[in-house]
Amino acid sequence: MSGAPPLCHNWGVNPTVQAQPSGVAAEGLPFWMLWLLLCVILLLVAFIFLRDKDLRRRISAFLSGARRHMTRLRIQAKLKREREKKTALWRELGKQAWDEDIRADCIGDQCAKLAGLDEEIGRHQKTWHDVYSRIEVLGREHDEAVRRFRELIAEQEEARRPHQEEMLALAGKKNEILEALEAALREAEAAEAHLTAVGKDARQIEGNPRLADPDRAARLDKARAKAAHLAALLASLREKTPRLQDERYRLEQRLEEVEARVRVFNAAIHRLEEEYRDRLQTREREIREWQKAKERVQDKIVDVKRLMEPLFETVGRILDETRFDHEELAVVYFQIDGVNRTVADLESRLEHLK
């Protein structure tokens, strides 16, 4: 059994042939033979189709029905557009008759209704103009109030400006005085400490027995000279400090006065801002309310005009049926006749497609 050939799932197929790539044809079936067989099959199908009249009839009926259905849909869409165009021409005819003040007996009822709606539009338009005029007046008053408010604020700011500049200058000088005063106090404190140390050194020199008299005398002279210099410096600093303190107090007093003036102007500006803010906000709310009223009147006018549209259409249809003779209506009559011919042609084509 170990020497038996291996089993193959595809019985009768040579394993070497099975391993060939799919793009290479088998040795017994070339490509041209395959195409030849396909052409023969197509010729047989065509031959059967040409001989079978019933099959040709059914296919032709199916294709013809589909064409008729598509044609009918296109004609129906065109017919709908033409009828809408005719309705629009009726409305145009009715509007033109109303504008030309045509009052035929056949449209007397419709003209009476249109006259009532037209009077209503006139009333709404008068209201609209009154509201618009009121909005313009309020707008001018608002702009004038804003201009006046800005002028008053500018006046207060201009009057406040020199005091603000003086306040800034005084604050700068005050800082300089404070820095000089702090420096003088620190220097005086250091000089006093140094003077105390020099006095201590002088006492130690006097009590030192190991120093010779000439050496002791020289050191004492040097210490006394240094002490005298420090004492003079300390006296100068103590004299300078009160002047700086006085100047500081004077600057602080002047600065308080200037700051009080600036606060007065700031309070006036704040009072103006509050007053005009309330006044301007009230005026702006009033303007918005009037604008809403104007929009409501505009909506009413649009609604009434919308009510007139079907009446215009009815008037135009009646005039088209009666063909009321008027030279201003002849052009619209001509356009309606063209639409009627198109509609009749489309309806006739639909009848033939049934």
mmCIF file of C-alpha atoms in Angstrom:
data_model
loop_
_atom_site.group_PDB
_atom_site.id
_atom_site.type_symbol
_atom_site.label_atom_id
_atom_site.label_comp_id
_atom_site.label_asym_id
_atom_site.label_seq_id
_atom_site.Cartn_x
_atom_site.Cartn_y
_atom_site.Cartn_z
ATOM 1 C CA MET A 1 0.000 0.000 0.000
ATOM 2 C CA SER A 2 2.914 2.329 0.611
ATOM 3 C CA GLY A 3 3.872 2.104 -3.044
ATOM 4 C CA ALA A 4 0.373 2.973 -4.378
ATOM 5 C CA PRO A 5 -0.082 6.277 -6.242
ATOM 6 C CA PRO A 6 -1.651 9.166 -4.201
ATOM 7 C CA LEU A 7 -5.375 9.596 -4.360
ATOM 8 C CA CYS A 8 -6.778 12.647 -6.235
ATOM 9 C CA HIS A 9 -10.177 14.241 -5.541
ATOM 10 C CA ASN A 10 -10.707 15.302 -9.189
ATOM 11 C CA TRP A 11 -10.863 11.910 -10.813
ATOM 12 C CA GLY A 12 -9.598 11.839 -14.373
ATOM 13 C CA VAL A 13 -7.784 15.162 -14.150
ATOM 14 C CA ASN A 14 -4.098 15.217 -14.615
ATOM 15 C CA PRO A 15 -2.462 16.911 -11.575
ATOM 16 C CA THR A 16 0.070 18.628 -13.793
ATOM 17 C CA VAL A 17 -2.712 20.216 -15.832
ATOM 18 C CA GLN A 18 -4.584 21.305 -12.692
ATOM 19 C CA ALA A 19 -1.547 23.138 -11.414
ATOM 20 C CA GLN A 20 -1.362 25.378 -14.510
ATOM 21 C CA PRO A 21 -2.354 29.039 -14.120
ATOM 22 C CA SER A 22 -5.989 29.922 -14.872
ATOM 23 C CA GLY A 23 -4.989 32.383 -17.611
ATOM 24 C CA VAL A 24 -3.550 29.581 -19.793
ATOM 25 C CA ALA A 25 -6.061 27.557 -21.855
ATOM 26 C CA ALA A 26 -6.042 23.747 -21.833
ATOM 27 C CA GLU A 27 -4.185 22.108 -24.673
ATOM 28 C CA GLY A 28 -7.415 20.532 -26.143
ATOM 29 C CA LEU A 29 -9.580 23.785 -26.189
ATOM 30 C CA PRO A 30 -7.955 26.925 -27.687
ATOM 31 C CA PHE A 31 -9.474 30.359 -27.204
ATOM 32 C CA TRP A 32 -10.646 30.836 -30.766
ATOM 33 C CA MET A 33 -12.787 27.703 -30.477
ATOM 34 C CA LEU A 34 -14.522 29.181 -27.422
ATOM 35 C CA TRP A 35 -15.353 32.418 -29.259
ATOM 36 C CA LEU A 36 -16.567 30.429 -32.263
ATOM 37 C CA LEU A 37 -19.009 28.493 -30.067
ATOM 38 C CA LEU A 38 -20.311 31.739 -28.542
ATOM 39 C CA CYS A 39 -20.924 33.234 -31.997
ATOM 40 C CA VAL A 40 -22.805 30.113 -33.094
ATOM 41 C CA ILE A 41 -25.017 30.286 -30.015
ATOM 42 C CA LEU A 42 -25.798 33.961 -30.689
ATOM 43 C CA LEU A 43 -26.675 33.179 -34.326
ATOM 44 C CA LEU A 44 -29.040 30.410 -33.220
ATOM 45 C CA VAL A 45 -30.777 32.754 -30.753
ATOM 46 C CA ALA A 46 -31.177 35.412 -33.477
ATOM 47 C CA PHE A 47 -32.513 32.838 -35.926
ATOM 48 C CA ILE A 48 -35.099 31.589 -33.416
ATOM 49 C CA PHE A 49 -36.121 35.199 -32.644
ATOM 50 C CA LEU A 50 -36.621 35.996 -36.347
ATOM 51 C CA ARG A 51 -38.747 32.893 -36.956
ATOM 52 C CA ASP A 52 -40.945 33.265 -33.827
ATOM 53 C CA LYS A 53 -43.470 36.022 -34.734
ATOM 54 C CA ASP A 54 -45.365 35.704 -31.466
ATOM 55 C CA LEU A 55 -42.198 36.317 -29.434
ATOM 56 C CA ARG A 56 -41.349 39.343 -31.541
ATOM 57 C CA ARG A 57 -44.867 40.684 -31.078
ATOM 58 C CA ARG A 58 -44.751 40.288 -27.298
ATOM 59 C CA ILE A 59 -41.344 41.997 -27.051
ATOM 60 C CA SER A 60 -42.474 44.788 -29.355
ATOM 61 C CA ALA A 61 -45.664 45.259 -27.339
ATOM 62 C CA PHE A 62 -43.697 45.437 -24.108
ATOM 63 C CA LEU A 63 -41.256 48.027 -25.464
ATOM 64 C CA SER A 64 -44.031 50.007 -27.127
ATOM 65 C CA GLY A 65 -46.057 50.078 -23.882
ATOM 66 C CA ALA A 66 -43.090 51.390 -21.958
ATOM 67 C CA ARG A 67 -42.531 54.113 -24.576
ATOM 68 C CA ARG A 68 -46.207 55.094 -24.529
ATOM 69 C CA HIS A 69 -46.188 55.264 -20.737
ATOM 70 C CA MET A 70 -43.139 57.563 -20.687
ATOM 71 C CA THR A 71 -44.618 59.701 -23.477
ATOM 72 C CA ARG A 72 -47.917 59.955 -21.604
ATOM 73 C CA LEU A 73 -46.115 61.066 -18.445
ATOM 74 C CA ARG A 74 -44.214 63.781 -20.332
ATOM 75 C CA ILE A 75 -47.387 65.029 -22.017
ATOM 76 C CA GLN A 76 -49.258 65.077 -18.690
ATOM 77 C CA ALA A 77 -46.462 67.141 -17.116
ATOM 78 C CA LYS A 78 -46.575 69.608 -20.033
ATOM 79 C CA LEU A 79 -50.356 69.727 -19.820
ATOM 80 C CA LYS A 80 -50.166 70.551 -16.111
ATOM 81 C CA ARG A 81 -47.706 73.383 -16.776
ATOM 82 C CA GLU A 82 -49.908 74.822 -19.540
ATOM 83 C CA ARG A 83 -52.991 74.745 -17.324
ATOM 84 C CA GLU A 84 -51.047 76.515 -14.562
ATOM 85 C CA LYS A 85 -49.923 79.052 -17.144
ATOM 86 C CA LYS A 86 -53.549 79.590 -18.174
ATOM 87 C CA THR A 87 -54.560 80.139 -14.539
ATOM 88 C CA ALA A 88 -51.749 82.695 -14.169
ATOM 89 C CA LEU A 89 -52.979 84.447 -17.344
ATOM 90 C CA TRP A 90 -56.501 84.573 -15.885
ATOM 91 C CA ARG A 91 -55.123 86.285 -12.784
ATOM 92 C CA GLU A 92 -53.173 88.697 -14.966
ATOM 93 C CA LEU A 93 -56.279 89.377 -17.019
ATOM 94 C CA GLY A 94 -58.315 90.053 -13.871
ATOM 95 C CA LYS A 95 -55.639 92.393 -12.443
ATOM 96 C CA GLN A 96 -55.395 94.289 -15.715
ATOM 97 C CA ALA A 97 -59.168 94.659 -15.891
ATOM 98 C CA TRP A 98 -59.194 95.963 -12.306
ATOM 99 C CA ASP A 99 -56.354 98.394 -13.024
ATOM 100 C CA GLU A 100 -58.158 99.632 -16.157
ATOM 101 C CA ASP A 101 -61.336 100.114 -14.084
ATOM 102 C CA ILE A 102 -63.372 97.755 -16.277
ATOM 103 C CA ARG A 103 -66.770 97.249 -14.606
ATOM 104 C CA ALA A 104 -68.739 94.819 -16.764
ATOM 105 C CA ASP A 105 -72.044 93.389 -15.527
ATOM 106 C CA CYS A 106 -70.683 89.838 -15.698
ATOM 107 C CA ILE A 107 -68.045 90.607 -13.053
ATOM 108 C CA GLY A 108 -70.075 92.998 -10.893
ATOM 109 C CA ASP A 109 -70.078 90.786 -7.777
ATOM 110 C CA GLN A 110 -66.351 90.147 -7.985
ATOM 111 C CA CYS A 111 -65.623 93.848 -8.533
ATOM 112 C CA ALA A 112 -67.674 94.745 -5.461
ATOM 113 C CA LYS A 113 -65.633 92.315 -3.340
ATOM 114 C CA LEU A 114 -62.390 93.605 -4.827
ATOM 115 C CA ALA A 115 -63.448 97.184 -4.069
ATOM 116 C CA GLY A 116 -64.039 96.260 -0.425
ATOM 117 C CA LEU A 117 -60.644 94.541 -0.165
ATOM 118 C CA ASP A 118 -58.972 97.458 -1.927
ATOM 119 C CA GLU A 119 -60.490 99.890 0.585
ATOM 120 C CA GLU A 120 -59.218 97.668 3.393
ATOM 121 C CA ILE A 121 -55.727 97.740 1.864
ATOM 122 C CA GLY A 122 -55.957 101.536 1.673
ATOM 123 C CA ARG A 123 -56.787 101.734 5.375
ATOM 124 C CA HIS A 124 -53.916 99.428 6.254
ATOM 125 C CA GLN A 125 -51.547 101.425 4.052
ATOM 126 C CA LYS A 126 -52.551 104.652 5.786
ATOM 127 C CA THR A 127 -51.922 102.998 9.140
ATOM 128 C CA TRP A 128 -48.579 101.737 7.849
ATOM 129 C CA HIS A 129 -47.532 105.258 6.790
ATOM 130 C CA ASP A 130 -48.581 106.667 10.178
ATOM 131 C CA VAL A 131 -46.588 103.994 11.986
ATOM 132 C CA TYR A 132 -43.601 104.546 9.706
ATOM 133 C CA SER A 133 -43.721 108.300 10.326
ATOM 134 C CA ARG A 134 -43.850 107.694 14.072
ATOM 135 C CA ILE A 135 -40.820 105.373 13.847
ATOM 136 C CA GLU A 136 -38.913 108.053 11.922
ATOM 137 C CA VAL A 137 -39.745 110.695 14.557
ATOM 138 C CA LEU A 138 -38.699 108.388 17.379
ATOM 139 C CA GLY A 139 -35.509 107.523 15.501
ATOM 140 C CA ARG A 140 -34.589 111.188 15.087
ATOM 141 C CA GLU A 141 -35.346 111.868 18.752
ATOM 142 C CA HIS A 142 -33.253 108.865 19.761
ATOM 143 C CA ASP A 143 -30.320 110.016 17.614
ATOM 144 C CA GLU A 144 -30.591 113.529 19.047
ATOM 145 C CA ALA A 145 -30.635 112.148 22.602
ATOM 146 C CA VAL A 146 -27.557 110.034 21.883
ATOM 147 C CA ARG A 147 -25.775 113.044 20.400
ATOM 148 C CA ARG A 148 -26.685 115.221 23.400
ATOM 149 C CA PHE A 149 -25.592 112.489 25.812
ATOM 150 C CA ARG A 150 -22.196 112.216 24.124
ATOM 151 C CA GLU A 151 -21.772 115.998 24.186
ATOM 152 C CA LEU A 152 -22.528 116.172 27.916
ATOM 153 C CA ILE A 153 -20.162 113.303 28.668
ATOM 154 C CA ALA A 154 -17.458 114.952 26.555
ATOM 155 C CA GLU A 155 -17.953 118.253 28.432
ATOM 156 C CA GLN A 156 -17.579 116.555 31.802
ATOM 157 C CA GLU A 157 -14.538 114.597 30.666
ATOM 158 C CA GLU A 158 -12.943 117.746 29.261
ATOM 159 C CA ALA A 159 -13.521 119.621 32.538
ATOM 160 C CA ARG A 160 -12.174 116.661 34.509
ATOM 161 C CA ARG A 161 -9.028 116.251 32.409
ATOM 162 C CA PRO A 162 -6.817 119.008 34.052
ATOM 163 C CA HIS A 163 -7.712 117.742 37.528
ATOM 164 C CA GLN A 164 -6.872 114.193 36.507
ATOM 165 C CA GLU A 165 -3.543 115.331 35.108
ATOM 166 C CA GLU A 166 -2.805 117.284 38.295
ATOM 167 C CA MET A 167 -3.828 114.276 40.385
ATOM 168 C CA LEU A 168 -1.424 112.025 38.486
ATOM 169 C CA ALA A 169 1.384 114.598 38.843
ATOM 170 C CA LEU A 170 0.768 114.977 42.590
ATOM 171 C CA ALA A 171 0.659 111.221 43.050
ATOM 172 C CA GLY A 172 4.033 110.966 41.286
ATOM 173 C CA LYS A 173 5.556 113.680 43.477
ATOM 174 C CA LYS A 174 4.151 112.027 46.574
ATOM 175 C CA ASN A 175 5.826 108.767 45.642
ATOM 176 C CA GLU A 176 9.115 110.608 45.119
ATOM 177 C CA ILE A 177 8.815 112.306 48.537
ATOM 178 C CA LEU A 178 8.010 108.991 50.219
ATOM 179 C CA GLU A 179 11.007 107.353 48.628
ATOM 180 C CA ALA A 180 13.286 110.264 49.660
ATOM 181 C CA LEU A 181 11.872 110.210 53.199
ATOM 182 C CA GLU A 182 12.386 106.477 53.541
ATOM 183 C CA ALA A 183 15.938 106.829 52.206
ATOM 184 C CA ALA A 184 16.713 109.673 54.669
ATOM 185 C CA LEU A 185 15.346 107.679 57.605
ATOM 186 C CA ARG A 186 17.367 104.631 56.633
ATOM 187 C CA GLU A 187 20.510 106.753 56.176
ATOM 188 C CA ALA A 188 19.953 108.512 59.531
ATOM 189 C CA GLU A 189 19.452 105.177 61.270
ATOM 190 C CA ALA A 190 22.639 103.835 59.713
ATOM 191 C CA ALA A 191 24.615 107.011 60.606
ATOM 192 C CA GLU A 192 23.373 106.836 64.211
ATOM 193 C CA ALA A 193 24.386 103.207 64.518
ATOM 194 C CA HIS A 194 27.769 103.989 62.978
ATOM 195 C CA LEU A 195 28.236 106.927 65.364
ATOM 196 C CA THR A 196 27.482 104.686 68.344
ATOM 197 C CA ALA A 197 30.034 102.185 67.089
ATOM 198 C CA VAL A 198 32.682 104.921 66.653
ATOM 199 C CA GLY A 199 32.061 106.154 70.232
ATOM 200 C CA LYS A 200 32.456 102.628 71.518
ATOM 201 C CA ASP A 201 35.722 102.251 69.603
ATOM 202 C CA ALA A 202 37.006 105.557 71.076
ATOM 203 C CA ARG A 203 36.314 104.363 74.607
ATOM 204 C CA GLN A 204 38.064 101.098 73.949
ATOM 205 C CA ILE A 205 41.093 103.004 72.608
ATOM 206 C CA GLU A 206 41.245 105.187 75.721
ATOM 207 C CA GLY A 207 41.045 102.194 78.047
ATOM 208 C CA ASN A 208 43.602 100.105 76.189
ATOM 209 C CA PRO A 209 46.862 100.119 78.335
ATOM 210 C CA ARG A 210 48.935 98.400 75.690
ATOM 211 C CA LEU A 211 48.746 101.361 73.289
ATOM 212 C CA ALA A 212 51.494 103.949 73.406
ATOM 213 C CA ASP A 213 50.411 107.532 74.053
ATOM 214 C CA PRO A 214 51.259 108.797 70.547
ATOM 215 C CA ASP A 215 49.447 105.873 68.940
ATOM 216 C CA ARG A 216 46.455 106.292 71.274
ATOM 217 C CA ALA A 217 46.266 109.997 70.540
ATOM 218 C CA ALA A 218 46.360 109.417 66.765
ATOM 219 C CA ARG A 219 43.627 106.822 66.894
ATOM 220 C CA LEU A 220 41.471 108.991 69.127
ATOM 221 C CA ASP A 221 41.833 111.955 66.756
ATOM 222 C CA LYS A 222 40.804 109.767 63.851
ATOM 223 C CA ALA A 223 37.798 108.446 65.756
ATOM 224 C CA ARG A 224 36.758 111.941 66.878
ATOM 225 C CA ALA A 225 36.983 113.218 63.289
ATOM 226 C CA LYS A 226 34.861 110.359 62.040
ATOM 227 C CA ALA A 227 32.384 110.899 64.865
ATOM 228 C CA ALA A 228 32.187 114.605 64.049
ATOM 229 C CA HIS A 229 31.474 113.788 60.376
ATOM 230 C CA LEU A 230 28.763 111.300 61.319
ATOM 231 C CA ALA A 231 27.246 113.741 63.801
ATOM 232 C CA ALA A 232 27.083 116.460 61.133
ATOM 233 C CA LEU A 233 25.523 113.993 58.660
ATOM 234 C CA LEU A 234 22.996 112.866 61.246
ATOM 235 C CA ALA A 235 22.090 116.474 62.081
ATOM 236 C CA SER A 236 21.622 117.234 58.382
ATOM 237 C CA LEU A 237 19.392 114.180 57.928
ATOM 238 C CA ARG A 238 17.356 115.043 61.012
ATOM 239 C CA GLU A 239 16.892 118.532 59.667
ATOM 240 C CA LYS A 240 15.894 117.211 56.225
ATOM 241 C CA THR A 241 13.346 114.710 57.489
ATOM 242 C CA PRO A 242 10.840 117.252 58.875
ATOM 243 C CA ARG A 243 10.929 119.213 55.610
ATOM 244 C CA LEU A 244 10.158 116.035 53.687
ATOM 245 C CA GLN A 245 7.370 115.212 56.117
ATOM 246 C CA ASP A 246 5.886 118.697 55.727
ATOM 247 C CA GLU A 247 6.061 118.458 51.947
ATOM 248 C CA ARG A 248 4.461 115.028 52.095
ATOM 249 C CA TYR A 249 1.565 116.292 54.216
ATOM 250 C CA ARG A 250 1.103 119.262 51.902
ATOM 251 C CA LEU A 251 1.047 117.010 48.838
ATOM 252 C CA GLU A 252 -1.402 114.610 50.474
ATOM 253 C CA GLN A 253 -3.716 117.479 51.377
ATOM 254 C CA ARG A 254 -3.561 118.881 47.841
ATOM 255 C CA LEU A 255 -4.029 115.402 46.393
ATOM 256 C CA GLU A 256 -7.156 114.859 48.496
ATOM 257 C CA GLU A 257 -8.582 118.138 47.230
ATOM 258 C CA VAL A 258 -7.904 117.243 43.587
ATOM 259 C CA GLU A 259 -9.243 113.701 44.045
ATOM 260 C CA ALA A 260 -12.421 115.179 45.554
ATOM 261 C CA ARG A 261 -12.878 117.341 42.423
ATOM 262 C CA VAL A 262 -12.295 114.352 40.166
ATOM 263 C CA ARG A 263 -14.862 112.364 42.165
ATOM 264 C CA VAL A 264 -17.364 115.155 41.603
ATOM 265 C CA PHE A 265 -16.903 114.909 37.840
ATOM 266 C CA ASN A 266 -17.006 111.103 37.973
ATOM 267 C CA ALA A 267 -20.273 111.257 39.882
ATOM 268 C CA ALA A 268 -21.716 113.681 37.315
ATOM 269 C CA ILE A 269 -20.675 111.355 34.466
ATOM 270 C CA HIS A 270 -22.172 108.346 36.269
ATOM 271 C CA ARG A 271 -25.405 110.254 36.872
ATOM 272 C CA LEU A 272 -25.616 111.221 33.196
ATOM 273 C CA GLU A 273 -24.977 107.637 32.124
ATOM 274 C CA GLU A 274 -27.746 106.299 34.351
ATOM 275 C CA GLU A 275 -30.184 108.998 33.292
ATOM 276 C CA TYR A 276 -29.570 108.613 29.573
ATOM 277 C CA ARG A 277 -29.294 104.856 29.740
ATOM 278 C CA ASP A 278 -32.834 104.608 31.129
ATOM 279 C CA ARG A 279 -34.085 107.243 28.705
ATOM 280 C CA LEU A 280 -32.445 105.630 25.661
ATOM 281 C CA GLN A 281 -33.542 102.126 26.626
ATOM 282 C CA THR A 282 -37.130 103.356 27.004
ATOM 283 C CA ARG A 283 -36.958 105.016 23.580
ATOM 284 C CA GLU A 284 -35.443 101.909 21.995
ATOM 285 C CA ARG A 285 -38.200 99.702 23.448
ATOM 286 C CA GLU A 286 -40.815 102.090 22.070
ATOM 287 C CA ILE A 287 -39.174 101.990 18.622
ATOM 288 C CA ARG A 288 -39.142 98.180 18.669
ATOM 289 C CA GLU A 289 -42.845 98.104 19.586
ATOM 290 C CA TRP A 290 -43.693 100.443 16.707
ATOM 291 C CA GLN A 291 -41.598 98.329 14.331
ATOM 292 C CA LYS A 292 -43.535 95.245 15.382
ATOM 293 C CA ALA A 293 -46.756 97.170 14.765
ATOM 294 C CA LYS A 294 -45.490 98.073 11.288
ATOM 295 C CA GLU A 295 -44.713 94.422 10.558
ATOM 296 C CA ARG A 296 -48.200 93.409 11.696
ATOM 297 C CA VAL A 297 -49.769 95.970 9.345
ATOM 298 C CA GLN A 298 -47.559 94.704 6.499
ATOM 299 C CA ASP A 299 -48.734 91.144 7.191
ATOM 300 C CA LYS A 300 -52.348 92.312 7.054
ATOM 301 C CA ILE A 301 -51.758 93.986 3.681
ATOM 302 C CA VAL A 302 -50.167 90.785 2.349
ATOM 303 C CA ASP A 303 -53.112 88.719 3.657
ATOM 304 C CA VAL A 304 -55.672 90.970 1.965
ATOM 305 C CA LYS A 305 -53.731 90.892 -1.304
ATOM 306 C CA ARG A 306 -53.689 87.112 -1.032
ATOM 307 C CA LEU A 307 -57.499 87.176 -0.739
ATOM 308 C CA MET A 308 -57.676 89.230 -3.939
ATOM 309 C CA GLU A 309 -55.784 86.639 -6.009
ATOM 310 C CA PRO A 310 -58.686 84.136 -6.412
ATOM 311 C CA LEU A 311 -61.041 87.023 -7.212
ATOM 312 C CA PHE A 312 -58.672 88.211 -9.953
ATOM 313 C CA GLU A 313 -58.580 84.659 -11.286
ATOM 314 C CA THR A 314 -62.387 84.458 -11.311
ATOM 315 C CA VAL A 315 -62.674 87.829 -13.054
ATOM 316 C CA GLY A 316 -60.119 86.764 -15.662
ATOM 317 C CA ARG A 317 -61.904 83.453 -16.291
ATOM 318 C CA ILE A 318 -65.267 85.195 -16.727
ATOM 319 C CA LEU A 319 -63.786 87.799 -19.072
ATOM 320 C CA ASP A 320 -62.088 85.030 -21.050
ATOM 321 C CA GLU A 321 -65.377 83.171 -21.408
ATOM 322 C CA THR A 322 -67.371 86.273 -22.394
ATOM 323 C CA ARG A 323 -64.483 87.875 -24.313
ATOM 324 C CA PHE A 324 -65.382 91.343 -23.091
ATOM 325 C CA ASP A 325 -64.160 93.714 -25.787
ATOM 326 C CA HIS A 326 -61.407 96.025 -24.572
ATOM 327 C CA GLU A 327 -58.212 96.911 -26.371
ATOM 328 C CA GLU A 328 -56.044 96.639 -23.216
ATOM 329 C CA LEU A 329 -57.139 93.015 -22.764
ATOM 330 C CA ALA A 330 -56.472 91.874 -26.333
ATOM 331 C CA VAL A 331 -52.852 90.883 -25.684
ATOM 332 C CA VAL A 332 -53.800 88.620 -22.750
ATOM 333 C CA TYR A 333 -56.620 87.110 -24.820
ATOM 334 C CA PHE A 334 -54.062 86.275 -27.499
ATOM 335 C CA GLN A 335 -51.789 84.599 -24.962
ATOM 336 C CA ILE A 336 -54.684 82.583 -23.525
ATOM 337 C CA ASP A 337 -55.652 81.432 -27.049
ATOM 338 C CA GLY A 338 -52.109 80.180 -27.583
ATOM 339 C CA VAL A 339 -52.248 78.228 -24.347
ATOM 340 C CA ASN A 340 -55.665 76.792 -25.319
ATOM 341 C CA ARG A 341 -54.259 75.532 -28.615
ATOM 342 C CA THR A 342 -51.348 73.931 -26.825
ATOM 343 C CA VAL A 343 -53.667 72.295 -24.261
ATOM 344 C CA ALA A 344 -55.946 70.965 -27.011
ATOM 345 C CA ASP A 345 -52.977 69.521 -28.886
ATOM 346 C CA LEU A 346 -51.636 67.829 -25.741
ATOM 347 C CA GLU A 347 -55.080 66.409 -24.863
ATOM 348 C CA SER A 348 -55.421 65.037 -28.410
ATOM 349 C CA ARG A 349 -52.026 63.359 -28.145
ATOM 350 C CA LEU A 350 -53.076 61.791 -24.854
ATOM 351 C CA GLU A 351 -56.234 60.401 -26.481
ATOM 352 C CA HIS A 352 -54.172 58.732 -29.192
ATOM 353 C CA LEU A 353 -51.954 57.086 -26.580
ATOM 354 C CA LYS A 354 -54.850 55.289 -24.841
#
